[in-house]
Amino acid sequence: MAKDSISRAPGSTPTSGPYSVTRGGIQALKKLLVGCEDNVPTEFLQHIKQVAFITGNASSDRVHFPSPLREQDAMLAIKALEACAAAAIGDLRDLEDGRDVPDQGRQIDVDVDKTSCFLMSAYMTSVDGMGKQDPRVKNKVPDTDLNRAQSILYRRLSANLYETKTPGEYYHIHGSLEATKTLEMIGLPPFDPAMTDYRTCIDTIEKAVKRFSSQQLDEMNVRNGQAGIPALTWNQFLASRHGQAVSQLPPLTVTSSELRSPPVPFNQSQDRFMSQHALRGIKVIEMCRVIAGPTIGRSLAAHGATVLKVTSPNLPDVPFFQVDVNTGKHTTSLDLRKPADRTVFDRLLSDADVFIDGYRPGALNRLGYGEATLNRLASRRGKGFVYVAEDCFGGSTGTGTGAIPGAEWARRPGWQQIADCVTGVAWAQGKFMGINEPVVPPFPMSDYGTGALGAVAAMAGLYNRATKGGSWVCRTSLCQYDVFLMSLGLLPEAEQRRLRKVHDAAFFDLRHSDSVDEVGKRALASLKRVTPHLFGAGLMQQAYSVGFDGVVAWPKEAIRVEGLKVGHVRAARPNGFDKAGWEGWEIDDSLALQE
């Protein structure tokens, strides 16, 4: 693939000199295509030659983040494949309507700066100008931190990376959204009102963690059903049984679960208000929390899908992230343990096309919504499902009830930090910072990368359903994204030196036990100085949110596909805001009419 065929950055681009993100993106795209070619329709791949990576200025083609990881390269590649999926679906819809498809294909642009904004979207999003780190934003965002695992600093730091009993060995404990079990597991009280100082909390928890070896901590985590994992190097991960298994997987998988259902043409699903979106009329049920899973739904909504996020009123979620990942959706609250709510959910499911599962593998199966249930419903209604699962470790099969050979951690719970620690990402970040310790990289970039992969997988499943019929199981995971990322190699040492030179010294003062909030705060401050163009109004979208009763601003979509609209038609709202139904959804004209 020649560079000129998919890069239209202003001016000439030398083949030597400063590191070029667009050139890195081309290489990452080649690798992604090799990994995914057996899991996506060939029609997607036929649009690759129309892809252009575009930059706004000389700074756009540089590495933006203080990290040795090729995050921008990886995301450019994934976004390019997402755009190709939309183009192929647009062509198929034209053919279904009897319209000719142009021989030259659709021009596809992937914006480098907007891709960077996507990778730190939670830190870019705001309500009435108040971002994630503004304490006043709590007045705008409903409190879904039911267990005070986020709002109480001491409990928040139960999800953090600490040194163990063995010097130089590190373990990431993770109290998740309920810190009590993890704190008690290491011998600490679940609440301690005296613990309000950041460093005192870290020192206290690390002292408790240092009573145990990594193996002991892992055994306790497994016994208590908690998330947690040793911080491994990339080579240590590849040497593990799970690493050997998952490293053989492509970044995403798409397989048939039944082929009895007839094909479902896209144009059976119409929405007159979304006539230029590739996924107009496609109904999606999203069963997810936090970032990675909901990013799948957010991405599908940008292509016009009708995405309904369903959460339980009894389960916590991170409050502010909803301002980001609920963009474009409706949200409703149902408790699937209650018969009345199950009846409502079953009615929604009977009309759905896509089912996104972001819970730990097998959880929804235990509630009665596994692969067998979906296949029976597909048979009854004569229309297949696209089931999309996102989890931490990868290697699960079906709807989370099995695992591929060797994937011993497949059914363990986990989050972005857990994946970054186990795959060697955190060790790479720490060594880049000049210390012999792992550090979780800035921003939840693995979350967003995984969500983007999940969206591509969902679009592949929908294309297969339209052309082949049947139901399709699509899988990706945080570890699969990280394996793809690490397989690209680290940035050249010269580029790493440049990044260490230009970014704030305060960022490089961070250590293994600094929280992801502190890492993100310092990285954001440095980025605002080093790359101020990323924070200009031209890269942001804004609209009034009735749910948050304020103006929400969020990054614009990074891709443009000729002849199709890519963008949301409503701002985010809190979890549980809407009635449970598919009818009467509002459209924000200020968004719908934009180019």
XYZ file of C-alpha atoms in Angstrom:
595
model
C 0.000 0.000 0.000
C 1.645 3.238 -1.150
C 1.711 6.126 1.251
C 0.339 8.591 -1.263
C -2.746 6.455 -1.782
C -3.986 6.907 1.766
C -2.364 10.098 3.076
C -3.237 13.612 2.020
C -1.436 15.642 4.684
C -0.702 19.216 3.528
C 2.571 19.585 1.685
C 5.138 16.930 0.999
C 5.865 14.291 3.630
C 9.511 13.206 3.791
C 10.386 9.567 4.243
C 12.992 10.442 6.882
C 13.251 12.989 9.666
C 10.722 13.490 12.506
C 8.407 10.626 13.343
C 5.211 10.814 11.290
C 1.990 9.542 12.863
C 0.351 9.214 9.444
C 3.144 6.948 8.232
C 2.875 5.009 11.485
C -0.867 4.760 10.944
C -0.327 3.251 7.504
C 1.903 0.545 8.956
C -0.587 -0.099 11.760
C -3.398 -0.361 9.222
C -1.473 -2.962 7.241
C -0.979 -5.008 10.399
C -4.624 -4.624 11.428
C -5.821 -5.817 8.023
C -3.625 -8.910 8.177
C -4.997 -9.694 11.641
C -8.650 -9.070 10.825
C -8.983 -10.136 7.183
C -10.633 -13.464 8.062
C -13.135 -11.780 10.396
C -14.427 -8.858 8.338
C -16.181 -8.931 4.948
C -13.934 -8.523 1.914
C -16.137 -5.598 0.910
C -14.742 -3.641 3.872
C -11.195 -4.194 2.676
C -11.990 -3.012 -0.845
C -12.396 0.547 0.483
C -8.933 0.749 2.037
C -7.418 2.354 -1.043
C -9.773 5.330 -0.589
C -8.545 6.123 2.928
C -6.674 9.363 3.587
C -5.149 10.337 6.922
C -5.506 14.115 7.133
C -3.697 16.633 9.307
C -4.495 20.249 10.081
C -0.971 21.530 10.653
C 2.607 20.379 11.171
C 1.910 19.527 14.817
C -0.941 17.218 13.830
C 1.415 14.639 12.338
C 3.492 14.396 15.511
C 3.048 12.114 18.493
C 0.937 14.039 20.986
C 0.923 11.954 24.162
C 3.748 11.566 26.719
C 3.968 7.850 26.118
C 6.175 5.434 24.145
C 3.131 3.569 22.827
C 1.875 3.931 19.270
C -1.656 4.759 20.430
C -2.325 7.295 17.688
C -1.065 4.920 14.993
C -3.254 2.113 16.318
C -6.352 4.284 16.533
C -5.881 5.741 13.054
C -5.864 2.188 11.728
C -8.972 1.131 13.646
C -10.876 4.274 12.691
C -9.914 3.725 9.054
C -11.378 0.215 9.182
C -14.522 1.561 10.873
C -14.925 4.080 8.059
C -14.447 1.336 5.461
C -17.178 -0.661 7.195
C -19.543 2.308 6.940
C -18.660 2.780 3.269
C -19.345 -0.883 2.473
C -22.675 -0.767 4.293
C -23.555 2.435 2.435
C -22.790 0.685 -0.868
C -24.916 -2.304 0.115
C -27.842 -0.070 1.025
C -27.539 1.672 -2.344
C -27.600 -1.683 -4.127
C -30.631 -2.775 -2.103
C -32.382 0.403 -3.297
C -31.390 -0.204 -6.907
C -28.890 2.656 -7.014
C -25.531 2.368 -8.734
C -22.369 2.273 -6.653
C -19.623 4.500 -8.117
C -16.648 2.559 -9.447
C -14.173 4.944 -7.849
C -15.517 4.266 -4.364
C -16.176 6.709 -1.528
C -13.455 9.042 -0.328
C -12.647 8.359 3.335
C -10.873 10.839 5.608
C -9.511 10.012 9.058
C -8.559 13.127 10.997
C -5.371 12.728 13.053
C -6.194 15.439 15.595
C -9.755 14.242 16.134
C -8.405 10.739 16.633
C -6.213 12.025 19.470
C -9.213 13.770 20.995
C -11.144 10.503 20.832
C -8.370 8.745 22.760
C -8.831 11.134 25.691
C -12.514 11.860 25.187
C -13.472 11.647 28.876
C -10.956 14.419 29.600
C -12.211 16.576 26.706
C -15.932 16.330 27.416
C -17.668 18.949 29.560
C -21.058 20.119 30.826
C -21.532 23.879 30.843
C -17.753 24.185 30.574
C -17.072 21.903 33.556
C -14.897 18.892 32.848
C -14.137 15.654 34.651
C -11.781 17.247 37.153
C -13.987 20.230 38.030
C -15.588 19.546 41.449
C -18.609 21.675 40.496
C -19.623 19.195 37.803
C -21.069 16.929 40.519
C -24.012 19.323 40.649
C -24.824 18.466 37.034
C -24.222 14.719 37.009
C -26.497 12.330 38.956
C -24.632 10.320 41.569
C -24.398 6.702 40.409
C -21.418 5.978 42.664
C -23.681 3.898 44.877
C -20.858 2.373 46.926
C -18.721 5.526 47.240
C -15.891 3.742 45.457
C -15.175 6.859 43.379
C -16.091 9.779 45.618
C -14.106 8.737 48.708
C -10.389 9.037 47.965
C -9.337 6.202 50.261
C -11.777 3.810 48.596
C -10.912 5.132 45.140
C -7.263 4.190 45.717
C -8.238 0.574 46.311
C -8.036 0.451 42.518
C -4.355 1.141 42.067
C -0.906 -0.294 41.377
C 1.280 -1.143 44.378
C 4.578 -2.843 45.132
C 4.271 -6.267 46.740
C 6.213 -8.120 49.424
C 8.837 -8.924 46.799
C 10.922 -5.827 45.898
C 10.512 -4.863 42.254
C 7.274 -6.874 41.924
C 4.015 -4.978 41.437
C 0.342 -5.897 41.617
C -2.692 -3.920 40.533
C -5.518 -4.441 42.994
C -8.885 -3.164 41.816
C -11.809 -2.441 44.091
C -13.821 -1.815 40.916
C -17.097 -0.069 41.707
C -17.304 -1.595 45.197
C -14.099 -1.149 47.190
C -15.089 -2.964 50.391
C -14.127 -6.496 49.426
C -10.676 -5.549 48.141
C -9.824 -3.409 51.164
C -10.951 -6.091 53.602
C -9.062 -8.706 51.597
C -5.751 -6.947 52.322
C -6.650 -6.345 55.969
C -7.892 -2.743 55.842
C -11.234 -1.305 56.961
C -13.682 -0.565 54.136
C -14.116 3.018 55.366
C -11.710 5.264 57.246
C -12.897 8.869 57.702
C -9.412 9.917 58.812
C -7.951 8.954 55.452
C -8.306 12.096 53.349
C -4.727 12.880 52.289
C -3.690 11.504 48.889
C -0.190 10.370 49.849
C -1.270 9.001 53.233
C -3.938 6.867 51.556
C -1.416 5.487 49.055
C 1.180 4.744 51.716
C -1.375 3.011 53.939
C -2.741 0.791 51.186
C 0.699 -0.017 49.789
C 1.906 -1.018 53.260
C -1.003 -3.466 53.445
C -0.322 -4.811 49.945
C 3.361 -5.333 50.825
C 2.359 -7.983 53.346
C 1.667 -10.299 50.408
C 3.477 -11.659 47.388
C 2.036 -11.258 43.918
C 1.014 -14.924 43.929
C -0.774 -14.568 47.259
C -2.619 -11.479 46.060
C -3.648 -13.263 42.887
C -4.968 -16.249 44.818
C -6.985 -13.940 47.084
C -8.390 -12.028 44.128
C -9.512 -15.206 42.399
C -11.007 -16.592 45.601
C -12.960 -13.381 46.204
C -13.973 -12.821 42.590
C -12.127 -9.520 42.437
C -10.267 -7.846 39.613
C -6.514 -7.747 40.088
C -3.387 -8.864 38.273
C 0.429 -8.799 38.477
C 2.148 -6.130 36.409
C 4.004 -8.138 33.761
C 6.420 -7.100 31.059
C 5.451 -7.764 27.448
C 7.763 -10.794 27.322
C 6.405 -12.145 30.608
C 2.871 -11.826 29.262
C 3.778 -13.659 26.049
C 5.358 -16.427 28.131
C 2.181 -16.956 30.186
C -0.387 -19.537 29.099
C -3.008 -16.847 28.663
C -0.650 -14.565 26.783
C 0.294 -17.360 24.411
C -3.381 -18.049 23.725
C -4.612 -14.478 23.335
C -1.619 -13.304 21.299
C -2.751 -15.772 18.614
C -6.173 -14.124 18.401
C -6.910 -11.325 15.944
C -7.920 -7.973 17.472
C -11.561 -8.921 16.902
C -13.454 -12.074 15.989
C -16.755 -12.506 14.158
C -18.270 -16.007 13.975
C -21.687 -17.414 13.150
C -23.796 -18.884 15.944
C -26.631 -20.004 13.655
C -27.255 -19.813 9.922
C -30.921 -20.786 9.821
C -32.251 -17.229 9.937
C -32.708 -15.598 6.520
C -30.704 -12.558 5.399
C -31.954 -9.238 6.779
C -31.375 -6.445 4.241
C -30.317 -3.154 5.793
C -33.162 -1.372 4.079
C -35.692 -3.347 6.080
C -34.558 -0.941 8.802
C -35.299 2.662 7.926
C -35.349 5.946 9.788
C -36.501 8.960 7.802
C -34.681 11.309 10.192
C -31.341 9.536 9.669
C -31.450 8.983 5.918
C -27.729 9.533 5.328
C -26.364 7.392 8.178
C -25.058 3.917 7.342
C -26.770 2.242 10.325
C -30.070 4.114 10.220
C -32.897 2.024 11.640
C -30.610 -0.533 13.335
C -31.717 -1.086 16.947
C -29.040 -1.738 19.553
C -29.392 -2.812 23.183
C -26.313 -1.894 25.183
C -25.679 -3.710 28.472
C -22.468 -2.030 29.650
C -20.903 0.338 32.155
C -17.842 2.602 32.419
C -16.046 3.211 29.036
C -15.010 0.357 26.708
C -18.396 -1.324 26.167
C -20.369 1.938 26.036
C -17.891 3.254 23.448
C -19.110 0.507 21.106
C -22.642 1.856 21.423
C -21.510 5.457 21.118
C -19.651 4.639 17.890
C -22.631 2.796 16.411
C -24.871 5.745 17.324
C -22.551 8.037 15.350
C -23.382 5.900 12.300
C -27.110 6.336 12.937
C -27.997 3.278 15.018
C -30.761 3.614 17.596
C -28.823 2.704 20.748
C -30.639 2.062 24.020
C -28.352 1.711 27.038
C -29.930 -0.471 29.732
C -28.536 -0.332 33.264
C -29.748 -1.598 36.607
C -30.789 0.959 39.251
C -28.972 -1.227 41.773
C -25.565 -1.308 40.056
C -23.065 1.561 40.322
C -21.381 3.328 37.444
C -18.776 6.091 37.213
C -20.903 9.261 37.133
C -18.952 11.597 34.841
C -18.138 9.030 32.163
C -21.836 9.028 31.236
C -21.437 12.579 29.888
C -18.991 11.123 27.377
C -20.034 7.597 26.457
C -23.833 8.117 26.515
C -23.610 10.485 23.543
C -26.233 9.786 20.898
C -28.197 7.236 22.941
C -31.308 6.850 25.000
C -30.824 5.344 28.444
C -33.211 3.382 30.597
C -33.152 1.546 33.900
C -34.308 -2.064 34.359
C -33.635 -4.685 37.026
C -33.533 -8.018 35.218
C -34.072 -9.871 38.478
C -37.631 -8.503 38.591
C -40.271 -10.254 36.458
C -41.961 -7.012 35.396
C -38.685 -5.501 34.209
C -37.754 -8.722 32.411
C -41.032 -8.511 30.511
C -40.173 -4.993 29.384
C -36.647 -6.048 28.462
C -37.883 -9.064 26.497
C -40.144 -6.766 24.496
C -37.186 -4.515 23.681
C -35.021 -7.501 22.807
C -37.619 -8.909 20.416
C -37.073 -5.901 18.114
C -33.332 -5.476 18.587
C -30.693 -6.145 15.942
C -27.550 -5.841 18.089
C -26.940 -6.867 21.708
C -23.793 -5.425 23.356
C -22.535 -7.243 26.458
C -19.883 -5.453 28.488
C -20.206 -7.411 31.726
C -17.804 -10.073 32.927
C -18.015 -13.202 30.743
C -21.043 -15.336 31.499
C -22.860 -12.793 33.705
C -25.742 -12.145 31.297
C -25.873 -15.822 30.407
C -26.620 -16.535 34.075
C -29.499 -14.060 33.863
C -30.943 -16.032 30.957
C -29.700 -13.903 28.070
C -26.973 -16.065 26.596
C -26.307 -17.363 23.110
C -28.921 -20.131 23.292
C -31.638 -17.650 24.301
C -30.751 -15.264 21.497
C -30.704 -18.078 18.929
C -34.119 -19.321 20.048
C -35.522 -15.808 19.751
C -33.901 -15.423 16.317
C -35.604 -18.636 15.214
C -39.009 -17.499 16.488
C -38.885 -14.079 14.905
C -37.080 -15.128 11.691
C -34.325 -12.565 12.124
C -30.853 -13.145 13.518
C -28.988 -11.240 16.229
C -25.561 -9.669 16.282
C -24.148 -10.316 19.748
C -21.108 -8.168 20.618
C -19.063 -8.967 23.719
C -16.282 -6.849 25.222
C -14.314 -7.999 28.247
C -10.900 -7.567 29.833
C -8.760 -10.620 29.164
C -10.113 -12.073 25.914
C -10.310 -15.724 24.951
C -13.944 -16.276 25.911
C -16.196 -18.198 23.562
C -19.916 -18.126 22.871
C -21.574 -15.669 25.230
C -18.866 -15.998 27.845
C -19.551 -19.573 28.908
C -16.338 -21.115 27.555
C -12.775 -20.264 26.605
C -10.234 -21.084 23.936
C -7.457 -23.516 24.950
C -4.912 -21.923 27.256
C -6.933 -18.779 27.993
C -6.860 -19.385 31.736
C -7.854 -15.814 32.672
C -10.680 -15.532 30.139
C -13.495 -15.435 32.683
C -11.798 -13.187 35.226
C -13.143 -9.678 35.765
C -11.000 -6.734 34.824
C -10.760 -3.147 33.680
C -8.518 -0.994 31.501
C -5.756 -0.656 34.107
C -5.734 -4.431 34.630
C -5.220 -5.089 30.908
C -2.530 -2.416 30.664
C -0.660 -3.982 33.573
C -0.846 -7.620 32.499
C 0.166 -7.044 28.850
C 3.312 -5.028 29.579
C 1.851 -1.660 28.604
C 2.408 -0.239 32.105
C 6.032 -1.436 32.265
C 6.703 0.185 28.878
C 5.247 3.453 30.138
C 7.314 3.399 33.335
C 10.603 2.697 31.566
C 9.875 5.521 29.111
C 9.529 7.802 32.136
C 13.004 6.845 33.295
C 12.061 4.610 36.207
C 12.262 0.871 36.747
C 8.599 0.647 37.725
C 5.345 0.138 35.826
C 3.044 3.156 35.418
C -0.455 2.972 33.946
C -0.399 5.241 30.838
C -2.329 8.519 30.725
C -6.005 8.441 29.762
C -8.178 5.362 29.213
C -6.868 4.888 25.684
C -7.150 1.098 25.794
C -10.837 1.514 26.642
C -11.472 3.658 23.589
C -9.398 1.421 21.330
C -11.324 -1.638 22.466
C -14.639 0.135 21.970
C -13.673 1.123 18.428
C -12.718 -2.488 17.646
C -16.078 -3.620 19.018
C -17.891 -1.207 16.725
C -16.066 -2.589 13.671
C -16.945 -6.123 14.765
C -20.621 -5.181 15.178
C -20.697 -3.647 11.699
C -19.105 -6.796 10.284
C -21.762 -8.908 11.994
C -24.541 -6.726 10.592
C -23.070 -6.922 7.088
C -22.865 -10.708 7.350
C -26.456 -10.898 8.572
C -27.584 -8.798 5.600
C -25.703 -10.869 3.016
C -25.577 -14.374 4.525
C -28.325 -14.439 7.134
C -27.948 -16.059 10.527
C -26.788 -14.718 13.886
C -23.252 -13.581 14.634
C -21.062 -13.504 17.723
C -18.513 -10.680 17.774
C -15.789 -10.487 20.398
C -12.984 -8.178 21.403
C -11.208 -7.365 24.654
C -8.934 -4.884 26.324
C -6.080 -7.388 26.145
C -6.642 -7.977 22.427
C -6.371 -4.244 21.829
C -3.227 -4.054 23.952
C -1.698 -7.030 22.116
C -2.317 -5.252 18.804
C -0.851 -2.052 20.244
C 2.270 -3.743 21.602
C 2.748 -5.732 18.393
C 3.348 -2.417 16.613
C 6.486 -1.919 18.680
C 7.352 1.134 20.740
C 8.086 4.525 19.255
C 11.671 5.035 18.028
C 14.060 6.089 20.781
C 14.617 9.460 19.102
C 10.910 10.194 19.287
C 10.770 9.062 22.903
C 13.618 11.471 23.710
C 11.727 14.305 22.027
C 8.603 13.558 24.057
C 10.574 13.480 27.306
C 12.079 16.837 26.386
C 8.894 18.696 25.403
C 6.461 17.443 28.050
C 6.204 18.785 31.581
C 8.754 17.626 34.127
C 5.897 17.184 36.625
C 4.540 14.348 34.515
C 7.834 12.468 34.786
C 7.768 12.802 38.575
C 4.904 10.288 38.676
C 5.508 6.834 40.146
C 3.824 3.438 40.022
C 1.377 4.195 42.853
C 0.085 7.489 41.488
C -3.573 7.134 40.591
C -4.898 7.196 37.045
C -6.631 10.460 37.990
C -3.291 12.052 38.912
C -1.603 10.635 35.808
C -4.404 11.974 33.619
C -4.395 15.393 35.295
C -0.664 15.937 34.766
C -0.749 14.588 31.204
C -3.655 16.893 30.349
C -1.851 19.947 31.721
C 1.220 19.082 29.647
C -0.803 18.473 26.487
C -2.538 21.831 26.791
C 0.876 23.486 26.715
C 2.557 21.257 24.112
C -0.393 20.721 21.737
C -2.819 23.625 22.320
C -4.427 23.090 18.908
C -6.104 19.913 20.215
C -8.177 22.026 22.578
C -9.586 24.436 20.020
C -13.326 24.807 19.515
C -13.089 23.509 15.946
C -12.460 19.948 17.133
C -15.441 19.928 19.491
C -19.162 19.371 19.061
C -21.719 20.833 21.442
C -25.455 20.665 22.079
C -27.923 21.155 24.890
C -28.628 18.029 26.955
C -32.033 17.890 28.569
C -30.781 15.056 30.764
C -27.873 17.046 32.213
C -29.720 20.387 31.873
C -26.737 22.020 30.284
C -24.628 22.334 27.160
C -22.466 19.255 26.634
C -19.293 19.547 24.553
C -17.540 16.454 23.194
C -14.975 15.645 20.464
C -16.190 15.522 16.891
C -16.116 12.203 15.070
C -12.718 11.460 13.553
C -13.937 9.987 10.262
C -15.663 11.297 7.167
C -17.162 9.011 4.501
C -18.272 10.480 1.181
C -22.036 10.267 0.683
C -22.725 9.322 4.318
C -23.249 11.237 7.525
C -21.144 10.329 10.535
C -22.195 12.106 13.697
C -24.612 12.031 16.603
C -28.087 13.536 16.575
C -28.508 13.977 20.334
C -26.309 14.889 23.272
C -25.600 12.528 26.147
C -27.945 11.982 29.040
C -27.521 10.246 32.415
C -28.114 6.529 32.873
C -31.776 5.612 33.326
C -33.127 8.873 31.910
C -35.627 7.592 29.316
C -38.629 5.315 29.111
C -37.883 1.806 27.883
C -39.000 1.866 24.257
C -37.960 2.285 20.630
C -40.500 4.915 19.602
C -40.628 8.700 19.822
C -36.903 9.417 20.078
C -36.049 13.104 19.749
C -33.635 14.524 17.187
C -31.576 17.651 17.855
C -31.870 19.608 14.608
C -28.733 21.613 15.422
C -26.799 18.322 15.172
C -28.804 16.505 12.502
C -28.477 19.328 9.962
C -24.728 19.759 10.318
C -22.385 18.531 7.608
